[in-house]
Amino acid sequence: MNNTILIVEDEPKLASLLADYLRQAGFDTHHIADGLKVEAWVREHAPALLLLDLMLPGKDGLAIARDLRRFTEVPVIMVTAKVEEIDRLLGLELGADDYVCKPFSPREVVARVKTVLRRLNAPQAQPIADGVVLDPLRFRVSAGENSIELTAVEFHLMETLHGEPGRIYSRDQLMDRIYPDNRIVSDRTIDSHIKKLRRKLEGLLPGEELVHSVYGAGYKYEPPV
Ligand code: CA
């Protein structure tokens, strides 16, 4: 899955600050400062989402958003320097998925990005074909004849790890996934949920280790062999 956030922003410091925070949150980023270069890049690379500044050299954010909509549904978060602008932008029905006002906290922007992506991706989430089936309505995981019931937190951890087999998630990334409201929880909280999850998974496929801890890095899911 493409995980790249395209940052269209002509203030280099702001762009690199956003890029830092987004990368910490597990995204790849690309930065474009010139409004005229956006469309070609989007056509070629199909990013997961755009953070689109309104005032840009070359071509402004409004014109870019309008032209993008002719060929792509890529989610767009518009960034504007004026709160008053937002009302006007909403009236234009640009098909932007959210609006952020400068000055913003990078944390807030990352949370918005995640929310937009989660909202868009939720219905299409495809289980991987490894025989381990997740039921998000019941927080239940099954494999063949066996099934186990998880708590909400355990299920979201499982869902995240299982969604990208082999990918190592840091504790911070997992915390972001299960506590999107930026609640402060300690690393130990994640460890203790993972511990309970692993214990339950033993009842699903005895003898198989599905959730692995990676020393000094975090956790990953490996399909059963
Ligand atoms: Ca600008």
PDB file of C-alpha atoms and ligand atoms in Angstrom, residues 9-11 53 55-56 102, ligand 1:
ATOM      1  CA  GLU A   9       4.279  23.849   0.857  1.00  0.00           C
ATOM      2  CA  ASP A  10       6.502  26.761  -0.110  1.00  0.00           C
ATOM      3  CA  GLU A  11       7.870  27.408   3.385  1.00  0.00           C
ATOM      4  CA  ASP A  53      -1.006  24.767   1.097  1.00  0.00           C
ATOM      5  CA  MET A  55      -0.888  30.147  -1.164  1.00  0.00           C
ATOM      6  CA  LEU A  56       1.826  28.813  -3.435  1.00  0.00           C
ATOM      7  CA  LYS A 102      -1.816  27.937  10.189  1.00  0.00           C
TER       8      LYS A 102
HETATM    9 CA    CA B   1       2.338  29.306   1.312  1.00  0.00          CA
END
